[in-house]
Amino acid sequence: MPEGAVVGLVKTCTDINDKLKALTLDIGQDEDVTIVTNAPNVGSRTVGKKLAVATVGTEVEGVIVSKRSIGGTMSEGMLLDSTGLGWGSGASGNAALMPDSVEIGASPPVTKPRLDAGAASEPTTSSAATDKKKAKEEAKAAAKAAREARKEMKSKGGKGGAEAESAVSAEVDDDTNFLLYFSLAMSRVAKVGVGSNGLANGT
């Protein structure tokens, strides 16, 4: 256990960029401290949770923690993971969560504690990213349906083949344009018309 490690209460969490976050923590001193971290389990849900903090001057694995600018924000310490705390278990790189029963400013437990209910870590993949992935899969499925409708129209010599063709001619290349592509595909399919059997109805 590093000498100088304390338990801190997260009061705010602000994104600096895609990877870095700035936390304001109460560590039981006169003033709160700001710590910049890239721990993947830290996020908005971490506010109100207690984490293990290495204050300035603490030696962690042979390195002295110092006050320095990270991502343009002054960091006054660092968060500790299970490895830094000397625990025999726990995910390396994840900020070590403390039970609510541990007092602010106290030394972290010498062994990994059982967390209180609701003290689960922040998920590394946000729900927004999950929803976006699901929407992308749905867009591809809609494009496939339109492609099959276009083939059916071409086989029947219908007039809707060209319209369905334009709706599915391009693949979704990235996360920026897939929603626009999805809307285009659906609008084209709507013009062609889809019957109860899943095939396009020519007009």
PDB file of C-alpha atoms in Angstrom:
ATOM      1  CA  MET A   1       0.000   0.000   0.000  1.00  0.00           C
ATOM      2  CA  PRO A   2       1.592   3.337  -1.039  1.00  0.00           C
ATOM      3  CA  GLU A   3       2.177   5.750   1.817  1.00  0.00           C
ATOM      4  CA  GLY A   4       0.129   8.833   1.011  1.00  0.00           C
ATOM      5  CA  ALA A   5      -2.774   6.945  -0.584  1.00  0.00           C
ATOM      6  CA  VAL A   6      -6.169   8.169   0.595  1.00  0.00           C
ATOM      7  CA  VAL A   7      -9.843   7.680  -0.162  1.00  0.00           C
ATOM      8  CA  GLY A   8     -11.462  10.502  -2.113  1.00  0.00           C
ATOM      9  CA  LEU A   9     -15.086  11.315  -2.929  1.00  0.00           C
ATOM     10  CA  VAL A  10     -15.721  12.232  -6.562  1.00  0.00           C
ATOM     11  CA  LYS A  11     -17.642  15.504  -6.732  1.00  0.00           C
ATOM     12  CA  THR A  12     -17.451  16.315 -10.451  1.00  0.00           C
ATOM     13  CA  CYS A  13     -16.334  14.603 -13.649  1.00  0.00           C
ATOM     14  CA  THR A  14     -15.621  16.553 -16.839  1.00  0.00           C
ATOM     15  CA  ASP A  15     -14.528  15.205 -20.221  1.00  0.00           C
ATOM     16  CA  ILE A  16     -11.299  16.751 -21.516  1.00  0.00           C
ATOM     17  CA  ASN A  17     -11.260  14.704 -24.715  1.00  0.00           C
ATOM     18  CA  ASP A  18     -12.232  11.210 -25.869  1.00  0.00           C
ATOM     19  CA  LYS A  19      -9.898   9.546 -23.357  1.00  0.00           C
ATOM     20  CA  LEU A  20      -9.110  11.993 -20.566  1.00  0.00           C
ATOM     21  CA  LYS A  21     -11.427  13.109 -17.767  1.00  0.00           C
ATOM     22  CA  ALA A  22     -10.873  15.681 -15.032  1.00  0.00           C
ATOM     23  CA  LEU A  23     -12.233  14.760 -11.607  1.00  0.00           C
ATOM     24  CA  THR A  24     -12.736  17.001  -8.607  1.00  0.00           C
ATOM     25  CA  LEU A  25     -12.366  15.024  -5.382  1.00  0.00           C
ATOM     26  CA  ASP A  26     -12.775  15.656  -1.691  1.00  0.00           C
ATOM     27  CA  ILE A  27      -9.852  13.873  -0.014  1.00  0.00           C
ATOM     28  CA  GLY A  28     -10.457  15.214   3.470  1.00  0.00           C
ATOM     29  CA  GLN A  29      -8.198  18.252   3.140  1.00  0.00           C
ATOM     30  CA  ASP A  30      -9.012  21.975   3.249  1.00  0.00           C
ATOM     31  CA  GLU A  31      -9.411  22.126  -0.528  1.00  0.00           C
ATOM     32  CA  ASP A  32     -10.611  19.688  -3.151  1.00  0.00           C
ATOM     33  CA  VAL A  33      -8.091  18.330  -5.653  1.00  0.00           C
ATOM     34  CA  THR A  34      -8.326  17.930  -9.405  1.00  0.00           C
ATOM     35  CA  ILE A  35      -7.062  14.707 -10.929  1.00  0.00           C
ATOM     36  CA  VAL A  36      -6.854  13.916 -14.637  1.00  0.00           C
ATOM     37  CA  THR A  37      -7.296  10.263 -15.538  1.00  0.00           C
ATOM     38  CA  ASN A  38      -7.819   7.935 -18.489  1.00  0.00           C
ATOM     39  CA  ALA A  39      -9.220   5.102 -16.355  1.00  0.00           C
ATOM     40  CA  PRO A  40     -11.872   3.412 -18.530  1.00  0.00           C
ATOM     41  CA  ASN A  41     -14.274   2.805 -15.640  1.00  0.00           C
ATOM     42  CA  VAL A  42     -14.496   6.472 -14.688  1.00  0.00           C
ATOM     43  CA  GLY A  43     -17.350   8.622 -15.978  1.00  0.00           C
ATOM     44  CA  SER A  44     -20.473  10.522 -15.018  1.00  0.00           C
ATOM     45  CA  ARG A  45     -21.723   7.613 -12.901  1.00  0.00           C
ATOM     46  CA  THR A  46     -18.552   7.852 -10.808  1.00  0.00           C
ATOM     47  CA  VAL A  47     -19.729  11.133  -9.267  1.00  0.00           C
ATOM     48  CA  GLY A  48     -20.650  10.403  -5.648  1.00  0.00           C
ATOM     49  CA  LYS A  49     -18.399   7.321  -5.543  1.00  0.00           C
ATOM     50  CA  LYS A  50     -15.218   6.888  -3.537  1.00  0.00           C
ATOM     51  CA  LEU A  51     -11.900   6.117  -5.216  1.00  0.00           C
ATOM     52  CA  ALA A  52      -8.346   5.477  -4.098  1.00  0.00           C
ATOM     53  CA  VAL A  53      -6.107   8.503  -4.658  1.00  0.00           C
ATOM     54  CA  ALA A  54      -2.341   8.888  -4.615  1.00  0.00           C
ATOM     55  CA  THR A  55      -1.619  12.431  -3.462  1.00  0.00           C
ATOM     56  CA  VAL A  56       1.307  14.542  -4.686  1.00  0.00           C
ATOM     57  CA  GLY A  57       4.557  13.153  -3.269  1.00  0.00           C
ATOM     58  CA  THR A  58       3.291   9.568  -3.019  1.00  0.00           C
ATOM     59  CA  GLU A  59       5.582   6.902  -4.475  1.00  0.00           C
ATOM     60  CA  VAL A  60       3.694   4.446  -6.696  1.00  0.00           C
ATOM     61  CA  GLU A  61       5.650   1.556  -8.196  1.00  0.00           C
ATOM     62  CA  GLY A  62       8.895   3.515  -8.037  1.00  0.00           C
ATOM     63  CA  VAL A  63       7.462   6.758  -9.442  1.00  0.00           C
ATOM     64  CA  ILE A  64       6.853   9.882  -7.351  1.00  0.00           C
ATOM     65  CA  VAL A  65       3.459  11.421  -8.081  1.00  0.00           C
ATOM     66  CA  SER A  66       3.821  15.099  -8.956  1.00  0.00           C
ATOM     67  CA  LYS A  67       1.565  17.995  -9.818  1.00  0.00           C
ATOM     68  CA  ARG A  68       1.601  18.408 -13.595  1.00  0.00           C
ATOM     69  CA  SER A  69      -0.460  19.454 -16.588  1.00  0.00           C
ATOM     70  CA  ILE A  70      -2.206  16.638 -18.446  1.00  0.00           C
ATOM     71  CA  GLY A  71      -4.309  17.449 -21.489  1.00  0.00           C
ATOM     72  CA  GLY A  72      -4.097  21.127 -20.604  1.00  0.00           C
ATOM     73  CA  THR A  73      -5.481  20.591 -17.080  1.00  0.00           C
ATOM     74  CA  MET A  74      -3.390  20.628 -13.913  1.00  0.00           C
ATOM     75  CA  SER A  75      -3.557  17.237 -12.183  1.00  0.00           C
ATOM     76  CA  GLU A  76      -2.889  17.142  -8.443  1.00  0.00           C
ATOM     77  CA  GLY A  77      -2.381  13.427  -7.935  1.00  0.00           C
ATOM     78  CA  MET A  78      -3.467  10.193  -9.573  1.00  0.00           C
ATOM     79  CA  LEU A  79      -6.089   7.509  -9.174  1.00  0.00           C
ATOM     80  CA  LEU A  80      -4.890   4.103  -8.023  1.00  0.00           C
ATOM     81  CA  ASP A  81      -5.836   0.758  -9.497  1.00  0.00           C
ATOM     82  CA  SER A  82      -5.640  -2.644  -7.827  1.00  0.00           C
ATOM     83  CA  THR A  83      -2.010  -3.060  -8.869  1.00  0.00           C
ATOM     84  CA  GLY A  84      -1.008   0.295  -7.422  1.00  0.00           C
ATOM     85  CA  LEU A  85      -2.716  -0.599  -4.161  1.00  0.00           C
ATOM     86  CA  GLY A  86      -0.986  -3.973  -3.964  1.00  0.00           C
ATOM     87  CA  TRP A  87      -4.238  -5.921  -4.115  1.00  0.00           C
ATOM     88  CA  GLY A  88      -4.008  -9.465  -5.383  1.00  0.00           C
ATOM     89  CA  SER A  89      -7.056  -9.073  -7.623  1.00  0.00           C
ATOM     90  CA  GLY A  90      -8.876  -6.470  -9.660  1.00  0.00           C
ATOM     91  CA  ALA A  91      -8.648  -5.078 -13.166  1.00  0.00           C
ATOM     92  CA  SER A  92      -5.374  -3.318 -13.848  1.00  0.00           C
ATOM     93  CA  GLY A  93      -5.909   0.194 -15.200  1.00  0.00           C
ATOM     94  CA  ASN A  94      -9.357   0.595 -13.653  1.00  0.00           C
ATOM     95  CA  ALA A  95      -9.725   3.077 -10.815  1.00  0.00           C
ATOM     96  CA  ALA A  96     -10.157   1.178  -7.551  1.00  0.00           C
ATOM     97  CA  LEU A  97     -13.625   1.751  -6.120  1.00  0.00           C
ATOM     98  CA  MET A  98     -14.094   2.034  -2.355  1.00  0.00           C
ATOM     99  CA  PRO A  99     -17.124   1.051  -0.257  1.00  0.00           C
ATOM    100  CA  ASP A 100     -19.285   3.911   1.023  1.00  0.00           C
ATOM    101  CA  SER A 101     -18.388   2.850   4.562  1.00  0.00           C
ATOM    102  CA  VAL A 102     -14.748   3.921   4.119  1.00  0.00           C
ATOM    103  CA  GLU A 103     -14.222   7.465   5.384  1.00  0.00           C
ATOM    104  CA  ILE A 104     -13.012  10.260   3.131  1.00  0.00           C
ATOM    105  CA  GLY A 105      -9.305  10.906   3.704  1.00  0.00           C
ATOM    106  CA  ALA A 106      -8.737   7.492   5.279  1.00  0.00           C
ATOM    107  CA  SER A 107      -6.220   4.990   3.934  1.00  0.00           C
ATOM    108  CA  PRO A 108      -7.649   2.508   1.403  1.00  0.00           C
ATOM    109  CA  PRO A 109      -8.166  -1.092   2.579  1.00  0.00           C
ATOM    110  CA  VAL A 110      -5.076  -3.295   2.339  1.00  0.00           C
ATOM    111  CA  THR A 111      -7.083  -5.963   0.505  1.00  0.00           C
ATOM    112  CA  LYS A 112      -9.802  -5.626  -2.125  1.00  0.00           C
ATOM    113  CA  PRO A 113     -13.066  -4.904  -0.270  1.00  0.00           C
ATOM    114  CA  ARG A 114     -16.576  -6.070  -1.056  1.00  0.00           C
ATOM    115  CA  LEU A 115     -18.347  -3.162  -2.701  1.00  0.00           C
ATOM    116  CA  ASP A 116     -21.657  -1.817  -1.512  1.00  0.00           C
ATOM    117  CA  ALA A 117     -24.759  -2.406  -3.642  1.00  0.00           C
ATOM    118  CA  GLY A 118     -24.864   0.022  -6.554  1.00  0.00           C
ATOM    119  CA  ALA A 119     -21.112   0.671  -6.552  1.00  0.00           C
ATOM    120  CA  ALA A 120     -20.589  -0.955  -9.926  1.00  0.00           C
ATOM    121  CA  SER A 121     -17.981   0.550 -12.208  1.00  0.00           C
ATOM    122  CA  GLU A 122     -18.740   2.757 -15.166  1.00  0.00           C
ATOM    123  CA  PRO A 123     -19.206   0.617 -18.292  1.00  0.00           C
ATOM    124  CA  THR A 124     -16.411   1.011 -20.834  1.00  0.00           C
ATOM    125  CA  THR A 125     -18.939   1.110 -23.667  1.00  0.00           C
ATOM    126  CA  SER A 126     -21.618   3.763 -23.214  1.00  0.00           C
ATOM    127  CA  SER A 127     -25.281   3.057 -23.853  1.00  0.00           C
ATOM    128  CA  ALA A 128     -25.185   5.688 -26.575  1.00  0.00           C
ATOM    129  CA  ALA A 129     -22.480   3.771 -28.415  1.00  0.00           C
ATOM    130  CA  THR A 130     -24.482   0.563 -28.021  1.00  0.00           C
ATOM    131  CA  ASP A 131     -27.593   2.230 -29.425  1.00  0.00           C
ATOM    132  CA  LYS A 132     -25.584   3.620 -32.321  1.00  0.00           C
ATOM    133  CA  LYS A 133     -24.210   0.171 -33.156  1.00  0.00           C
ATOM    134  CA  LYS A 134     -27.711  -1.289 -33.033  1.00  0.00           C
ATOM    135  CA  ALA A 135     -29.037   1.443 -35.339  1.00  0.00           C
ATOM    136  CA  LYS A 136     -26.210   0.773 -37.776  1.00  0.00           C
ATOM    137  CA  GLU A 137     -27.064  -2.923 -37.860  1.00  0.00           C
ATOM    138  CA  GLU A 138     -30.711  -2.062 -38.469  1.00  0.00           C
ATOM    139  CA  ALA A 139     -29.701   0.241 -41.327  1.00  0.00           C
ATOM    140  CA  LYS A 140     -27.726  -2.560 -42.963  1.00  0.00           C
ATOM    141  CA  ALA A 141     -30.673  -4.913 -42.544  1.00  0.00           C
ATOM    142  CA  ALA A 142     -32.972  -2.375 -44.206  1.00  0.00           C
ATOM    143  CA  ALA A 143     -30.488  -1.975 -47.049  1.00  0.00           C
ATOM    144  CA  LYS A 144     -30.409  -5.745 -47.535  1.00  0.00           C
ATOM    145  CA  ALA A 145     -34.208  -5.854 -47.702  1.00  0.00           C
ATOM    146  CA  ALA A 146     -34.211  -3.059 -50.269  1.00  0.00           C
ATOM    147  CA  ARG A 147     -31.552  -4.885 -52.280  1.00  0.00           C
ATOM    148  CA  GLU A 148     -33.690  -8.029 -52.376  1.00  0.00           C
ATOM    149  CA  ALA A 149     -36.712  -5.959 -53.394  1.00  0.00           C
ATOM    150  CA  ARG A 150     -34.694  -4.401 -56.212  1.00  0.00           C
ATOM    151  CA  LYS A 151     -33.638  -7.819 -57.483  1.00  0.00           C
ATOM    152  CA  GLU A 152     -37.252  -8.962 -57.428  1.00  0.00           C
ATOM    153  CA  MET A 153     -38.329  -5.892 -59.412  1.00  0.00           C
ATOM    154  CA  LYS A 154     -35.598  -6.404 -61.987  1.00  0.00           C
ATOM    155  CA  SER A 155     -36.581 -10.038 -62.409  1.00  0.00           C
ATOM    156  CA  LYS A 156     -40.175  -8.944 -63.031  1.00  0.00           C
ATOM    157  CA  GLY A 157     -39.174  -6.030 -65.213  1.00  0.00           C
ATOM    158  CA  GLY A 158     -40.851  -3.559 -62.841  1.00  0.00           C
ATOM    159  CA  LYS A 159     -40.304   0.193 -62.899  1.00  0.00           C
ATOM    160  CA  GLY A 160     -39.120   0.362 -59.314  1.00  0.00           C
ATOM    161  CA  GLY A 161     -35.790  -1.369 -59.935  1.00  0.00           C
ATOM    162  CA  ALA A 162     -33.842   1.817 -60.608  1.00  0.00           C
ATOM    163  CA  GLU A 163     -35.172   3.483 -57.478  1.00  0.00           C
ATOM    164  CA  ALA A 164     -34.346   0.510 -55.261  1.00  0.00           C
ATOM    165  CA  GLU A 165     -30.934   0.315 -56.941  1.00  0.00           C
ATOM    166  CA  SER A 166     -30.114   3.888 -55.958  1.00  0.00           C
ATOM    167  CA  ALA A 167     -31.144   3.174 -52.368  1.00  0.00           C
ATOM    168  CA  VAL A 168     -28.716   0.290 -51.902  1.00  0.00           C
ATOM    169  CA  SER A 169     -25.868   1.032 -54.297  1.00  0.00           C
ATOM    170  CA  ALA A 170     -23.568   2.471 -51.618  1.00  0.00           C
ATOM    171  CA  GLU A 171     -22.399   0.691 -48.480  1.00  0.00           C
ATOM    172  CA  VAL A 172     -22.313   2.364 -45.083  1.00  0.00           C
ATOM    173  CA  ASP A 173     -18.693   3.435 -44.729  1.00  0.00           C
ATOM    174  CA  ASP A 174     -18.608   5.120 -41.346  1.00  0.00           C
ATOM    175  CA  ASP A 175     -20.551   6.198 -38.288  1.00  0.00           C
ATOM    176  CA  THR A 176     -20.995   9.742 -39.602  1.00  0.00           C
ATOM    177  CA  ASN A 177     -23.129   9.024 -42.664  1.00  0.00           C
ATOM    178  CA  PHE A 178     -24.949   5.803 -41.823  1.00  0.00           C
ATOM    179  CA  LEU A 179     -28.058   7.522 -40.428  1.00  0.00           C
ATOM    180  CA  LEU A 180     -28.332   9.648 -43.587  1.00  0.00           C
ATOM    181  CA  TYR A 181     -27.906   6.510 -45.665  1.00  0.00           C
ATOM    182  CA  PHE A 182     -30.546   4.719 -43.621  1.00  0.00           C
ATOM    183  CA  SER A 183     -33.052   7.542 -44.173  1.00  0.00           C
ATOM    184  CA  LEU A 184     -32.348   7.549 -47.903  1.00  0.00           C
ATOM    185  CA  ALA A 185     -32.742   3.795 -48.151  1.00  0.00           C
ATOM    186  CA  MET A 186     -36.040   3.825 -46.294  1.00  0.00           C
ATOM    187  CA  SER A 187     -37.433   6.712 -48.339  1.00  0.00           C
ATOM    188  CA  ARG A 188     -36.564   4.928 -51.574  1.00  0.00           C
ATOM    189  CA  VAL A 189     -38.135   1.708 -50.380  1.00  0.00           C
ATOM    190  CA  ALA A 190     -41.271   3.597 -49.391  1.00  0.00           C
ATOM    191  CA  LYS A 191     -41.581   4.980 -52.925  1.00  0.00           C
ATOM    192  CA  VAL A 192     -41.266   1.510 -54.403  1.00  0.00           C
ATOM    193  CA  GLY A 193     -43.643   0.010 -51.791  1.00  0.00           C
ATOM    194  CA  VAL A 194     -43.232  -3.203 -49.833  1.00  0.00           C
ATOM    195  CA  GLY A 195     -46.032  -5.763 -49.721  1.00  0.00           C
ATOM    196  CA  SER A 196     -46.986  -8.122 -46.925  1.00  0.00           C
ATOM    197  CA  ASN A 197     -44.728 -10.776 -48.439  1.00  0.00           C
ATOM    198  CA  GLY A 198     -41.678  -8.519 -48.055  1.00  0.00           C
ATOM    199  CA  LEU A 199     -41.352  -7.924 -51.825  1.00  0.00           C
ATOM    200  CA  ALA A 200     -41.552  -4.579 -53.569  1.00  0.00           C
ATOM    201  CA  ASN A 201     -44.839  -3.666 -55.240  1.00  0.00           C
ATOM    202  CA  GLY A 202     -44.175  -2.007 -58.560  1.00  0.00           C
ATOM    203  CA  THR A 203     -46.021   1.212 -59.468  1.00  0.00           C
TER     204      THR A 203
END
